[in-house]
Amino acid sequence: MFSYVSFLSASQISDGGNTTFVYVIIDKKTKTRTCIITSGYPPMVPSDLTMSSLSVALQDVSLLYLDGYSHEMALAVAKQADQMKVPILVDAEPERTREELRGLLSLASYIVCSGKFPEKWTSIPSIPSALLEILLQYPRARFAVVTLGENGCMMLERSKDGDDYETEAANIENVAESLRLKVHKDDILPTCVSSKFMRLSARGPGTIFARLLIGTAESIPASELVDTTGCGDAFIGAVLHGLSTDMPPETMLPFACQVAGIKCRAIGARSGLPWQSDPRLAKFLWAKRKEIDTA
């Protein structure tokens, strides 16, 4: 479904090393999984690459994805991408330390994280308020998205058109609650509800001109739910596709939730991923084509 960029010109082979392995244990009764990670050795470090080879590897890249793995190398790549004006999406995993993520997040154009990350990073228990704090901390980020499993996702998108300092700020918790009331509980397929762009505040001193969006997840019968391994990666892959094709957030969020939901129906992180021709994705891709045709 997605295109891949070859970094063969920047690859390195280490004699006597070992490849990273992840062992996944799936509990069929509880529909949960446990991952056991064996890290690769030796780790890749910035000195493994010259800046010229890195520049060549990035020259045709329109969007860079990083998750903080091998964080020193990831930061070196991010800095080079930033110099080359390549937008960066950072997958902020809660397992990463502040040292591993702080530099990447400061360069991020887009931030995606799981449900545990916002509170861990900001010490704010409420997700809407934590997202606002994240965008205040990282003013270069255009949006922050948190995935919430069966509860879908939430996005805080910064306005591209500047700010309106004369308007009174609305409490983001109240905005979130009003959006939740707009969600139709009977919808089986993913949908999205959005606020308008407005000045938003939380309990802290900062405010931001942005809008809040809630994307719902597909309602999957228990008999069809096989394995959630890789659902987060599937979601992010769909977001990357949406960004690469200029898909509006109102379409991109339910599209990403749909891709993740489809993946749940097969064992492993890849076997259940849909192709672009999958009829279950048609309405999202058709909405994008229709937008292009009417532009």
PDB file of C-alpha atoms in Angstrom:
ATOM      1  CA  MET A   1       0.000   0.000   0.000  1.00  0.00           C
ATOM      2  CA  PHE A   2       2.796   2.376   0.827  1.00  0.00           C
ATOM      3  CA  SER A   3       5.925   3.244  -1.104  1.00  0.00           C
ATOM      4  CA  TYR A   4       9.345   2.701   0.404  1.00  0.00           C
ATOM      5  CA  VAL A   5      12.519   4.761   0.101  1.00  0.00           C
ATOM      6  CA  SER A   6      15.785   2.916  -0.478  1.00  0.00           C
ATOM      7  CA  PHE A   7      18.584   3.880   1.859  1.00  0.00           C
ATOM      8  CA  LEU A   8      20.987   1.333   0.369  1.00  0.00           C
ATOM      9  CA  SER A   9      23.492   4.075  -0.403  1.00  0.00           C
ATOM     10  CA  ALA A  10      23.687   4.776   3.333  1.00  0.00           C
ATOM     11  CA  SER A  11      23.631   1.175   4.578  1.00  0.00           C
ATOM     12  CA  GLN A  12      26.345  -0.448   6.683  1.00  0.00           C
ATOM     13  CA  ILE A  13      27.154  -4.120   7.313  1.00  0.00           C
ATOM     14  CA  SER A  14      28.830  -4.982  10.624  1.00  0.00           C
ATOM     15  CA  ASP A  15      30.938  -8.115  10.942  1.00  0.00           C
ATOM     16  CA  GLY A  16      30.093 -10.175  13.997  1.00  0.00           C
ATOM     17  CA  GLY A  17      26.965  -8.242  14.868  1.00  0.00           C
ATOM     18  CA  ASN A  18      23.403  -9.429  15.329  1.00  0.00           C
ATOM     19  CA  THR A  19      20.057  -8.204  14.039  1.00  0.00           C
ATOM     20  CA  THR A  20      17.282  -6.887  16.246  1.00  0.00           C
ATOM     21  CA  PHE A  21      14.593  -9.496  16.941  1.00  0.00           C
ATOM     22  CA  VAL A  22      11.167  -9.029  18.468  1.00  0.00           C
ATOM     23  CA  TYR A  23       9.360 -12.096  19.802  1.00  0.00           C
ATOM     24  CA  VAL A  24       5.597 -11.666  20.095  1.00  0.00           C
ATOM     25  CA  ILE A  25       3.469 -13.801  22.428  1.00  0.00           C
ATOM     26  CA  ILE A  26      -0.264 -13.654  21.659  1.00  0.00           C
ATOM     27  CA  ASP A  27      -2.931 -14.597  24.204  1.00  0.00           C
ATOM     28  CA  LYS A  28      -5.935 -15.741  22.180  1.00  0.00           C
ATOM     29  CA  LYS A  29      -8.284 -15.642  25.158  1.00  0.00           C
ATOM     30  CA  THR A  30      -7.615 -12.085  26.265  1.00  0.00           C
ATOM     31  CA  LYS A  31      -6.761 -10.808  22.750  1.00  0.00           C
ATOM     32  CA  THR A  32      -3.545  -9.278  24.102  1.00  0.00           C
ATOM     33  CA  ARG A  33       0.117  -9.632  23.191  1.00  0.00           C
ATOM     34  CA  THR A  34       3.513  -9.342  24.847  1.00  0.00           C
ATOM     35  CA  CYS A  35       6.690  -8.299  23.000  1.00  0.00           C
ATOM     36  CA  ILE A  36      10.185  -9.457  23.967  1.00  0.00           C
ATOM     37  CA  ILE A  37      12.840  -7.351  22.259  1.00  0.00           C
ATOM     38  CA  THR A  38      16.436  -8.393  21.625  1.00  0.00           C
ATOM     39  CA  SER A  39      18.322  -5.311  20.496  1.00  0.00           C
ATOM     40  CA  GLY A  40      20.745  -5.443  17.607  1.00  0.00           C
ATOM     41  CA  TYR A  41      24.485  -5.038  18.122  1.00  0.00           C
ATOM     42  CA  PRO A  42      26.478  -2.949  17.557  1.00  0.00           C
ATOM     43  CA  PRO A  43      24.071  -0.009  17.527  1.00  0.00           C
ATOM     44  CA  MET A  44      24.223   2.371  14.596  1.00  0.00           C
ATOM     45  CA  VAL A  45      25.882   5.690  15.494  1.00  0.00           C
ATOM     46  CA  PRO A  46      26.264   8.974  13.577  1.00  0.00           C
ATOM     47  CA  SER A  47      29.915   8.286  12.776  1.00  0.00           C
ATOM     48  CA  ASP A  48      28.790   5.308  10.677  1.00  0.00           C
ATOM     49  CA  LEU A  49      27.593   7.743   8.008  1.00  0.00           C
ATOM     50  CA  THR A  50      29.107  10.716   6.269  1.00  0.00           C
ATOM     51  CA  MET A  51      26.962  13.794   5.819  1.00  0.00           C
ATOM     52  CA  SER A  52      27.329  13.478   2.060  1.00  0.00           C
ATOM     53  CA  SER A  53      25.920   9.941   2.030  1.00  0.00           C
ATOM     54  CA  LEU A  54      23.103  11.011   4.328  1.00  0.00           C
ATOM     55  CA  SER A  55      22.288  13.942   2.061  1.00  0.00           C
ATOM     56  CA  VAL A  56      22.139  11.601  -0.928  1.00  0.00           C
ATOM     57  CA  ALA A  57      19.817   9.258   0.967  1.00  0.00           C
ATOM     58  CA  LEU A  58      17.468  12.127   1.840  1.00  0.00           C
ATOM     59  CA  GLN A  59      17.516  14.051  -1.426  1.00  0.00           C
ATOM     60  CA  ASP A  60      14.296  12.545  -2.833  1.00  0.00           C
ATOM     61  CA  VAL A  61      12.518  12.153   0.516  1.00  0.00           C
ATOM     62  CA  SER A  62       9.319  14.172   0.963  1.00  0.00           C
ATOM     63  CA  LEU A  63       8.514  12.991   4.502  1.00  0.00           C
ATOM     64  CA  LEU A  64      10.762  11.410   7.156  1.00  0.00           C
ATOM     65  CA  TYR A  65       9.499   9.004   9.834  1.00  0.00           C
ATOM     66  CA  LEU A  66      11.466   8.431  13.059  1.00  0.00           C
ATOM     67  CA  ASP A  67      10.605   6.613  16.285  1.00  0.00           C
ATOM     68  CA  GLY A  68      13.653   7.324  18.447  1.00  0.00           C
ATOM     69  CA  TYR A  69      15.214   3.897  17.958  1.00  0.00           C
ATOM     70  CA  SER A  70      19.012   4.346  17.841  1.00  0.00           C
ATOM     71  CA  HIS A  71      18.295   7.853  19.061  1.00  0.00           C
ATOM     72  CA  GLU A  72      21.726   9.347  18.339  1.00  0.00           C
ATOM     73  CA  MET A  73      21.523   8.202  14.733  1.00  0.00           C
ATOM     74  CA  ALA A  74      17.884   9.254  14.486  1.00  0.00           C
ATOM     75  CA  LEU A  75      18.728  12.748  15.729  1.00  0.00           C
ATOM     76  CA  ALA A  76      21.584  13.078  13.229  1.00  0.00           C
ATOM     77  CA  VAL A  77      19.232  12.097  10.397  1.00  0.00           C
ATOM     78  CA  ALA A  78      16.563  14.484  11.695  1.00  0.00           C
ATOM     79  CA  LYS A  79      18.999  17.405  11.810  1.00  0.00           C
ATOM     80  CA  GLN A  80      20.090  16.757   8.238  1.00  0.00           C
ATOM     81  CA  ALA A  81      16.476  16.419   7.102  1.00  0.00           C
ATOM     82  CA  ASP A  82      15.644  19.688   8.845  1.00  0.00           C
ATOM     83  CA  GLN A  83      18.446  21.458   6.982  1.00  0.00           C
ATOM     84  CA  MET A  84      17.038  20.057   3.742  1.00  0.00           C
ATOM     85  CA  LYS A  85      13.494  21.252   4.641  1.00  0.00           C
ATOM     86  CA  VAL A  86      12.141  17.687   4.827  1.00  0.00           C
ATOM     87  CA  PRO A  87       9.131  17.466   7.193  1.00  0.00           C
ATOM     88  CA  ILE A  88       9.521  14.957  10.021  1.00  0.00           C
ATOM     89  CA  LEU A  89       6.946  12.729  11.711  1.00  0.00           C
ATOM     90  CA  VAL A  90       8.055  11.467  15.120  1.00  0.00           C
ATOM     91  CA  ASP A  91       6.487   8.393  16.686  1.00  0.00           C
ATOM     92  CA  ALA A  92       6.830   9.301  20.371  1.00  0.00           C
ATOM     93  CA  GLU A  93       6.858   5.915  22.061  1.00  0.00           C
ATOM     94  CA  PRO A  94       6.366   5.958  25.857  1.00  0.00           C
ATOM     95  CA  GLU A  95       9.256   3.508  26.269  1.00  0.00           C
ATOM     96  CA  ARG A  96      11.726   6.128  25.038  1.00  0.00           C
ATOM     97  CA  THR A  97      13.477   8.379  27.536  1.00  0.00           C
ATOM     98  CA  ARG A  98      13.425  12.166  27.500  1.00  0.00           C
ATOM     99  CA  GLU A  99      17.032  12.112  26.364  1.00  0.00           C
ATOM    100  CA  GLU A 100      16.067   9.946  23.399  1.00  0.00           C
ATOM    101  CA  LEU A 101      13.045  12.004  22.351  1.00  0.00           C
ATOM    102  CA  ARG A 102      13.590  15.633  23.345  1.00  0.00           C
ATOM    103  CA  GLY A 103      15.825  16.511  20.391  1.00  0.00           C
ATOM    104  CA  LEU A 104      13.613  14.692  17.892  1.00  0.00           C
ATOM    105  CA  LEU A 105      10.433  16.336  19.139  1.00  0.00           C
ATOM    106  CA  SER A 106      12.019  19.778  18.852  1.00  0.00           C
ATOM    107  CA  LEU A 107      12.445  19.115  15.108  1.00  0.00           C
ATOM    108  CA  ALA A 108       9.118  17.342  14.563  1.00  0.00           C
ATOM    109  CA  SER A 109       6.601  18.610  12.037  1.00  0.00           C
ATOM    110  CA  TYR A 110       4.090  16.006  13.214  1.00  0.00           C
ATOM    111  CA  ILE A 111       3.864  13.989  16.442  1.00  0.00           C
ATOM    112  CA  VAL A 112       2.029  10.678  16.862  1.00  0.00           C
ATOM    113  CA  CYS A 113       1.947   8.823  20.181  1.00  0.00           C
ATOM    114  CA  SER A 114       0.068   6.120  22.057  1.00  0.00           C
ATOM    115  CA  GLY A 115      -2.319   6.732  24.930  1.00  0.00           C
ATOM    116  CA  LYS A 116       0.279   6.473  27.699  1.00  0.00           C
ATOM    117  CA  PHE A 117       2.686   9.041  26.282  1.00  0.00           C
ATOM    118  CA  PRO A 118       0.928  12.403  26.856  1.00  0.00           C
ATOM    119  CA  GLU A 119       0.644  11.977  30.631  1.00  0.00           C
ATOM    120  CA  LYS A 120       4.133  10.473  30.931  1.00  0.00           C
ATOM    121  CA  TRP A 121       5.649  13.406  29.042  1.00  0.00           C
ATOM    122  CA  THR A 122       3.656  16.266  30.585  1.00  0.00           C
ATOM    123  CA  SER A 123       2.459  14.854  33.945  1.00  0.00           C
ATOM    124  CA  ILE A 124      -1.033  15.978  32.902  1.00  0.00           C
ATOM    125  CA  PRO A 125      -3.574  13.134  33.285  1.00  0.00           C
ATOM    126  CA  SER A 126      -6.093  14.509  30.777  1.00  0.00           C
ATOM    127  CA  ILE A 127      -5.250  13.778  27.141  1.00  0.00           C
ATOM    128  CA  PRO A 128      -6.692  16.985  25.599  1.00  0.00           C
ATOM    129  CA  SER A 129      -4.798  19.202  28.041  1.00  0.00           C
ATOM    130  CA  ALA A 130      -1.643  17.119  27.628  1.00  0.00           C
ATOM    131  CA  LEU A 131      -1.817  17.476  23.836  1.00  0.00           C
ATOM    132  CA  LEU A 132      -2.113  21.229  24.230  1.00  0.00           C
ATOM    133  CA  GLU A 133       0.961  21.249  26.464  1.00  0.00           C
ATOM    134  CA  ILE A 134       2.910  19.175  23.915  1.00  0.00           C
ATOM    135  CA  LEU A 135       2.152  21.658  21.125  1.00  0.00           C
ATOM    136  CA  LEU A 136       3.140  24.509  23.425  1.00  0.00           C
ATOM    137  CA  GLN A 137       6.446  22.777  24.168  1.00  0.00           C
ATOM    138  CA  TYR A 138       7.127  22.086  20.489  1.00  0.00           C
ATOM    139  CA  PRO A 139       5.933  25.064  18.422  1.00  0.00           C
ATOM    140  CA  ARG A 140       7.199  23.585  15.151  1.00  0.00           C
ATOM    141  CA  ALA A 141       4.754  20.677  15.363  1.00  0.00           C
ATOM    142  CA  ARG A 142       1.715  21.146  13.129  1.00  0.00           C
ATOM    143  CA  PHE A 143      -0.292  18.538  14.993  1.00  0.00           C
ATOM    144  CA  ALA A 144      -0.107  15.931  17.732  1.00  0.00           C
ATOM    145  CA  VAL A 145      -2.149  12.726  17.528  1.00  0.00           C
ATOM    146  CA  VAL A 146      -2.700  10.178  20.280  1.00  0.00           C
ATOM    147  CA  THR A 147      -3.960   6.667  19.480  1.00  0.00           C
ATOM    148  CA  LEU A 148      -6.480   5.228  21.924  1.00  0.00           C
ATOM    149  CA  GLY A 149      -7.030   1.640  20.795  1.00  0.00           C
ATOM    150  CA  GLU A 150     -10.696   0.737  20.622  1.00  0.00           C
ATOM    151  CA  ASN A 151     -11.526   4.365  21.453  1.00  0.00           C
ATOM    152  CA  GLY A 152      -9.973   5.635  18.234  1.00  0.00           C
ATOM    153  CA  CYS A 153      -7.705   8.671  18.353  1.00  0.00           C
ATOM    154  CA  MET A 154      -7.523  12.369  19.164  1.00  0.00           C
ATOM    155  CA  MET A 155      -5.691  15.122  17.279  1.00  0.00           C
ATOM    156  CA  LEU A 156      -4.841  18.694  18.173  1.00  0.00           C
ATOM    157  CA  GLU A 157      -4.035  20.587  14.969  1.00  0.00           C
ATOM    158  CA  ARG A 158      -2.324  23.962  15.048  1.00  0.00           C
ATOM    159  CA  SER A 159      -3.794  26.639  12.767  1.00  0.00           C
ATOM    160  CA  LYS A 160      -1.771  27.413   9.639  1.00  0.00           C
ATOM    161  CA  ASP A 161      -3.321  30.865   9.313  1.00  0.00           C
ATOM    162  CA  GLY A 162      -1.863  32.564  12.340  1.00  0.00           C
ATOM    163  CA  ASP A 163      -3.581  33.496  15.558  1.00  0.00           C
ATOM    164  CA  ASP A 164      -6.487  35.568  16.775  1.00  0.00           C
ATOM    165  CA  TYR A 165      -5.313  37.194  19.976  1.00  0.00           C
ATOM    166  CA  GLU A 166      -8.538  39.108  20.479  1.00  0.00           C
ATOM    167  CA  THR A 167     -10.755  36.073  21.021  1.00  0.00           C
ATOM    168  CA  GLU A 168     -11.290  34.647  24.469  1.00  0.00           C
ATOM    169  CA  ALA A 169      -9.755  31.212  24.995  1.00  0.00           C
ATOM    170  CA  ALA A 170     -12.029  28.183  25.303  1.00  0.00           C
ATOM    171  CA  ASN A 171     -11.150  25.443  27.764  1.00  0.00           C
ATOM    172  CA  ILE A 172      -9.937  22.455  25.772  1.00  0.00           C
ATOM    173  CA  GLU A 173     -11.592  20.015  28.197  1.00  0.00           C
ATOM    174  CA  ASN A 174     -14.991  21.560  27.493  1.00  0.00           C
ATOM    175  CA  VAL A 175     -14.337  21.414  23.754  1.00  0.00           C
ATOM    176  CA  ALA A 176     -13.357  17.744  24.021  1.00  0.00           C
ATOM    177  CA  GLU A 177     -16.508  16.917  25.962  1.00  0.00           C
ATOM    178  CA  SER A 178     -18.718  18.658  23.396  1.00  0.00           C
ATOM    179  CA  LEU A 179     -17.050  16.655  20.618  1.00  0.00           C
ATOM    180  CA  ARG A 180     -17.578  13.370  22.459  1.00  0.00           C
ATOM    181  CA  LEU A 181     -21.293  14.148  22.588  1.00  0.00           C
ATOM    182  CA  LYS A 182     -21.307  14.503  18.792  1.00  0.00           C
ATOM    183  CA  VAL A 183     -19.915  11.001  18.242  1.00  0.00           C
ATOM    184  CA  HIS A 184     -22.613   8.568  17.136  1.00  0.00           C
ATOM    185  CA  LYS A 185     -22.218   5.498  19.327  1.00  0.00           C
ATOM    186  CA  ASP A 186     -23.979   3.298  16.771  1.00  0.00           C
ATOM    187  CA  ASP A 187     -21.451   3.947  13.998  1.00  0.00           C
ATOM    188  CA  ILE A 188     -19.620   0.728  13.167  1.00  0.00           C
ATOM    189  CA  LEU A 189     -17.065   2.230  10.789  1.00  0.00           C
ATOM    190  CA  PRO A 190     -14.571   4.950  11.775  1.00  0.00           C
ATOM    191  CA  THR A 191     -15.755   8.555  11.685  1.00  0.00           C
ATOM    192  CA  CYS A 192     -14.383  11.938  12.719  1.00  0.00           C
ATOM    193  CA  VAL A 193     -15.775  14.979  14.516  1.00  0.00           C
ATOM    194  CA  SER A 194     -13.948  18.291  14.714  1.00  0.00           C
ATOM    195  CA  SER A 195     -14.157  21.615  16.462  1.00  0.00           C
ATOM    196  CA  LYS A 196     -13.536  24.854  14.608  1.00  0.00           C
ATOM    197  CA  PHE A 197     -10.184  26.590  14.907  1.00  0.00           C
ATOM    198  CA  MET A 198     -10.221  28.628  18.100  1.00  0.00           C
ATOM    199  CA  ARG A 199      -8.032  29.833  20.908  1.00  0.00           C
ATOM    200  CA  LEU A 200      -7.698  26.941  23.361  1.00  0.00           C
ATOM    201  CA  SER A 201      -6.417  26.856  26.917  1.00  0.00           C
ATOM    202  CA  ALA A 202      -5.981  24.383  29.748  1.00  0.00           C
ATOM    203  CA  ARG A 203      -5.046  24.956  33.386  1.00  0.00           C
ATOM    204  CA  GLY A 204      -1.574  26.222  32.526  1.00  0.00           C
ATOM    205  CA  PRO A 205      -0.651  29.723  31.354  1.00  0.00           C
ATOM    206  CA  GLY A 206      -0.287  28.983  27.636  1.00  0.00           C
ATOM    207  CA  THR A 207      -2.904  29.101  24.893  1.00  0.00           C
ATOM    208  CA  ILE A 208      -2.861  27.953  21.288  1.00  0.00           C
ATOM    209  CA  PHE A 209      -4.964  28.677  18.196  1.00  0.00           C
ATOM    210  CA  ALA A 210      -5.943  25.211  17.043  1.00  0.00           C
ATOM    211  CA  ARG A 211      -8.755  22.743  16.592  1.00  0.00           C
ATOM    212  CA  LEU A 212      -9.460  19.431  18.280  1.00  0.00           C
ATOM    213  CA  LEU A 213     -10.505  16.321  16.338  1.00  0.00           C
ATOM    214  CA  ILE A 214     -11.737  12.936  17.548  1.00  0.00           C
ATOM    215  CA  GLY A 215     -11.506   9.901  15.288  1.00  0.00           C
ATOM    216  CA  THR A 216     -13.476   6.795  16.198  1.00  0.00           C
ATOM    217  CA  ALA A 217     -12.296   3.213  15.770  1.00  0.00           C
ATOM    218  CA  GLU A 218     -14.035   0.460  13.853  1.00  0.00           C
ATOM    219  CA  SER A 219     -16.358  -1.648  15.984  1.00  0.00           C
ATOM    220  CA  ILE A 220     -14.862  -5.112  15.443  1.00  0.00           C
ATOM    221  CA  PRO A 221     -16.781  -8.242  16.529  1.00  0.00           C
ATOM    222  CA  ALA A 222     -14.831 -10.299  19.076  1.00  0.00           C
ATOM    223  CA  SER A 223     -14.926 -13.279  16.713  1.00  0.00           C
ATOM    224  CA  GLU A 224     -12.973 -11.283  14.097  1.00  0.00           C
ATOM    225  CA  LEU A 225     -10.380  -9.788  16.450  1.00  0.00           C
ATOM    226  CA  VAL A 226      -7.247 -11.920  16.016  1.00  0.00           C
ATOM    227  CA  ASP A 227      -4.110  -9.946  16.880  1.00  0.00           C
ATOM    228  CA  THR A 228      -3.425  -6.292  17.707  1.00  0.00           C
ATOM    229  CA  THR A 229       0.316  -6.559  17.038  1.00  0.00           C
ATOM    230  CA  GLY A 230       1.387  -3.692  14.802  1.00  0.00           C
ATOM    231  CA  CYS A 231      -1.877  -1.738  14.972  1.00  0.00           C
ATOM    232  CA  GLY A 232      -0.049   1.400  16.023  1.00  0.00           C
ATOM    233  CA  ASP A 233       2.402   1.000  13.154  1.00  0.00           C
ATOM    234  CA  ALA A 234      -0.491   0.433  10.748  1.00  0.00           C
ATOM    235  CA  PHE A 235      -2.144   3.618  11.994  1.00  0.00           C
ATOM    236  CA  ILE A 236       1.059   5.627  11.561  1.00  0.00           C
ATOM    237  CA  GLY A 237       1.648   4.140   8.117  1.00  0.00           C
ATOM    238  CA  ALA A 238      -1.798   5.335   7.087  1.00  0.00           C
ATOM    239  CA  VAL A 239      -1.096   8.796   8.534  1.00  0.00           C
ATOM    240  CA  LEU A 240       2.126   8.921   6.505  1.00  0.00           C
ATOM    241  CA  HIS A 241       0.135   7.979   3.402  1.00  0.00           C
ATOM    242  CA  GLY A 242      -2.437  10.644   4.217  1.00  0.00           C
ATOM    243  CA  LEU A 243       0.207  13.324   4.652  1.00  0.00           C
ATOM    244  CA  SER A 244       1.974  12.266   1.459  1.00  0.00           C
ATOM    245  CA  THR A 245      -1.264  12.625  -0.499  1.00  0.00           C
ATOM    246  CA  ASP A 246      -2.472  15.829   1.220  1.00  0.00           C
ATOM    247  CA  MET A 247      -5.417  14.048   2.814  1.00  0.00           C
ATOM    248  CA  PRO A 248      -7.342  16.369   5.163  1.00  0.00           C
ATOM    249  CA  PRO A 249      -7.338  15.332   8.849  1.00  0.00           C
ATOM    250  CA  GLU A 250     -11.100  14.717   8.790  1.00  0.00           C
ATOM    251  CA  THR A 251     -10.453  11.937   6.266  1.00  0.00           C
ATOM    252  CA  MET A 252      -6.996  10.880   7.415  1.00  0.00           C
ATOM    253  CA  LEU A 253      -7.948  10.006  10.994  1.00  0.00           C
ATOM    254  CA  PRO A 254     -10.816   7.593  10.211  1.00  0.00           C
ATOM    255  CA  PHE A 255      -8.747   6.240   7.299  1.00  0.00           C
ATOM    256  CA  ALA A 256      -5.892   5.446   9.693  1.00  0.00           C
ATOM    257  CA  CYS A 257      -8.302   3.898  12.201  1.00  0.00           C
ATOM    258  CA  GLN A 258      -9.776   1.762   9.421  1.00  0.00           C
ATOM    259  CA  VAL A 259      -6.336   0.519   8.310  1.00  0.00           C
ATOM    260  CA  ALA A 260      -5.492  -0.382  11.917  1.00  0.00           C
ATOM    261  CA  GLY A 261      -8.838  -2.139  12.345  1.00  0.00           C
ATOM    262  CA  ILE A 262      -8.343  -4.223   9.215  1.00  0.00           C
ATOM    263  CA  LYS A 263      -4.907  -5.268  10.421  1.00  0.00           C
ATOM    264  CA  CYS A 264      -6.419  -6.675  13.658  1.00  0.00           C
ATOM    265  CA  ARG A 265      -8.057  -9.485  11.710  1.00  0.00           C
ATOM    266  CA  ALA A 266      -4.834 -11.427  10.997  1.00  0.00           C
ATOM    267  CA  ILE A 267      -1.829 -12.747  12.906  1.00  0.00           C
ATOM    268  CA  GLY A 268       1.302 -10.607  12.859  1.00  0.00           C
ATOM    269  CA  ALA A 269       2.099  -7.013  12.048  1.00  0.00           C
ATOM    270  CA  ARG A 270       1.973  -7.303   8.247  1.00  0.00           C
ATOM    271  CA  SER A 271      -0.232 -10.125   7.025  1.00  0.00           C
ATOM    272  CA  GLY A 272      -3.467  -8.235   7.678  1.00  0.00           C
ATOM    273  CA  LEU A 273      -2.421  -4.900   6.188  1.00  0.00           C
ATOM    274  CA  PRO A 274      -4.769  -3.823   3.378  1.00  0.00           C
ATOM    275  CA  TRP A 275      -3.824  -2.935  -0.171  1.00  0.00           C
ATOM    276  CA  GLN A 276      -4.863   0.407  -1.599  1.00  0.00           C
ATOM    277  CA  SER A 277      -7.459  -1.436  -3.699  1.00  0.00           C
ATOM    278  CA  ASP A 278      -9.181  -2.866  -0.590  1.00  0.00           C
ATOM    279  CA  PRO A 279     -12.889  -1.931  -0.882  1.00  0.00           C
ATOM    280  CA  ARG A 280     -12.989  -1.121   2.842  1.00  0.00           C
ATOM    281  CA  LEU A 281     -10.750   1.868   2.137  1.00  0.00           C
ATOM    282  CA  ALA A 282     -12.640   3.053  -0.925  1.00  0.00           C
ATOM    283  CA  LYS A 283     -14.730   5.760   0.730  1.00  0.00           C
ATOM    284  CA  PHE A 284     -11.664   7.443   2.240  1.00  0.00           C
ATOM    285  CA  LEU A 285      -9.617   7.328  -0.935  1.00  0.00           C
ATOM    286  CA  TRP A 286     -12.651   8.355  -2.993  1.00  0.00           C
ATOM    287  CA  ALA A 287     -13.167  11.364  -0.734  1.00  0.00           C
ATOM    288  CA  LYS A 288      -9.601  12.442  -1.468  1.00  0.00           C
ATOM    289  CA  ARG A 289     -10.008  11.931  -5.231  1.00  0.00           C
ATOM    290  CA  LYS A 290     -13.270  13.895  -5.175  1.00  0.00           C
ATOM    291  CA  GLU A 291     -11.529  16.752  -3.364  1.00  0.00           C
ATOM    292  CA  ILE A 292      -8.819  16.834  -6.052  1.00  0.00           C
ATOM    293  CA  ASP A 293     -11.393  16.763  -8.871  1.00  0.00           C
ATOM    294  CA  THR A 294     -13.287  19.725  -7.427  1.00  0.00           C
ATOM    295  CA  ALA A 295     -10.178  21.789  -6.627  1.00  0.00           C
TER     296      ALA A 295
END
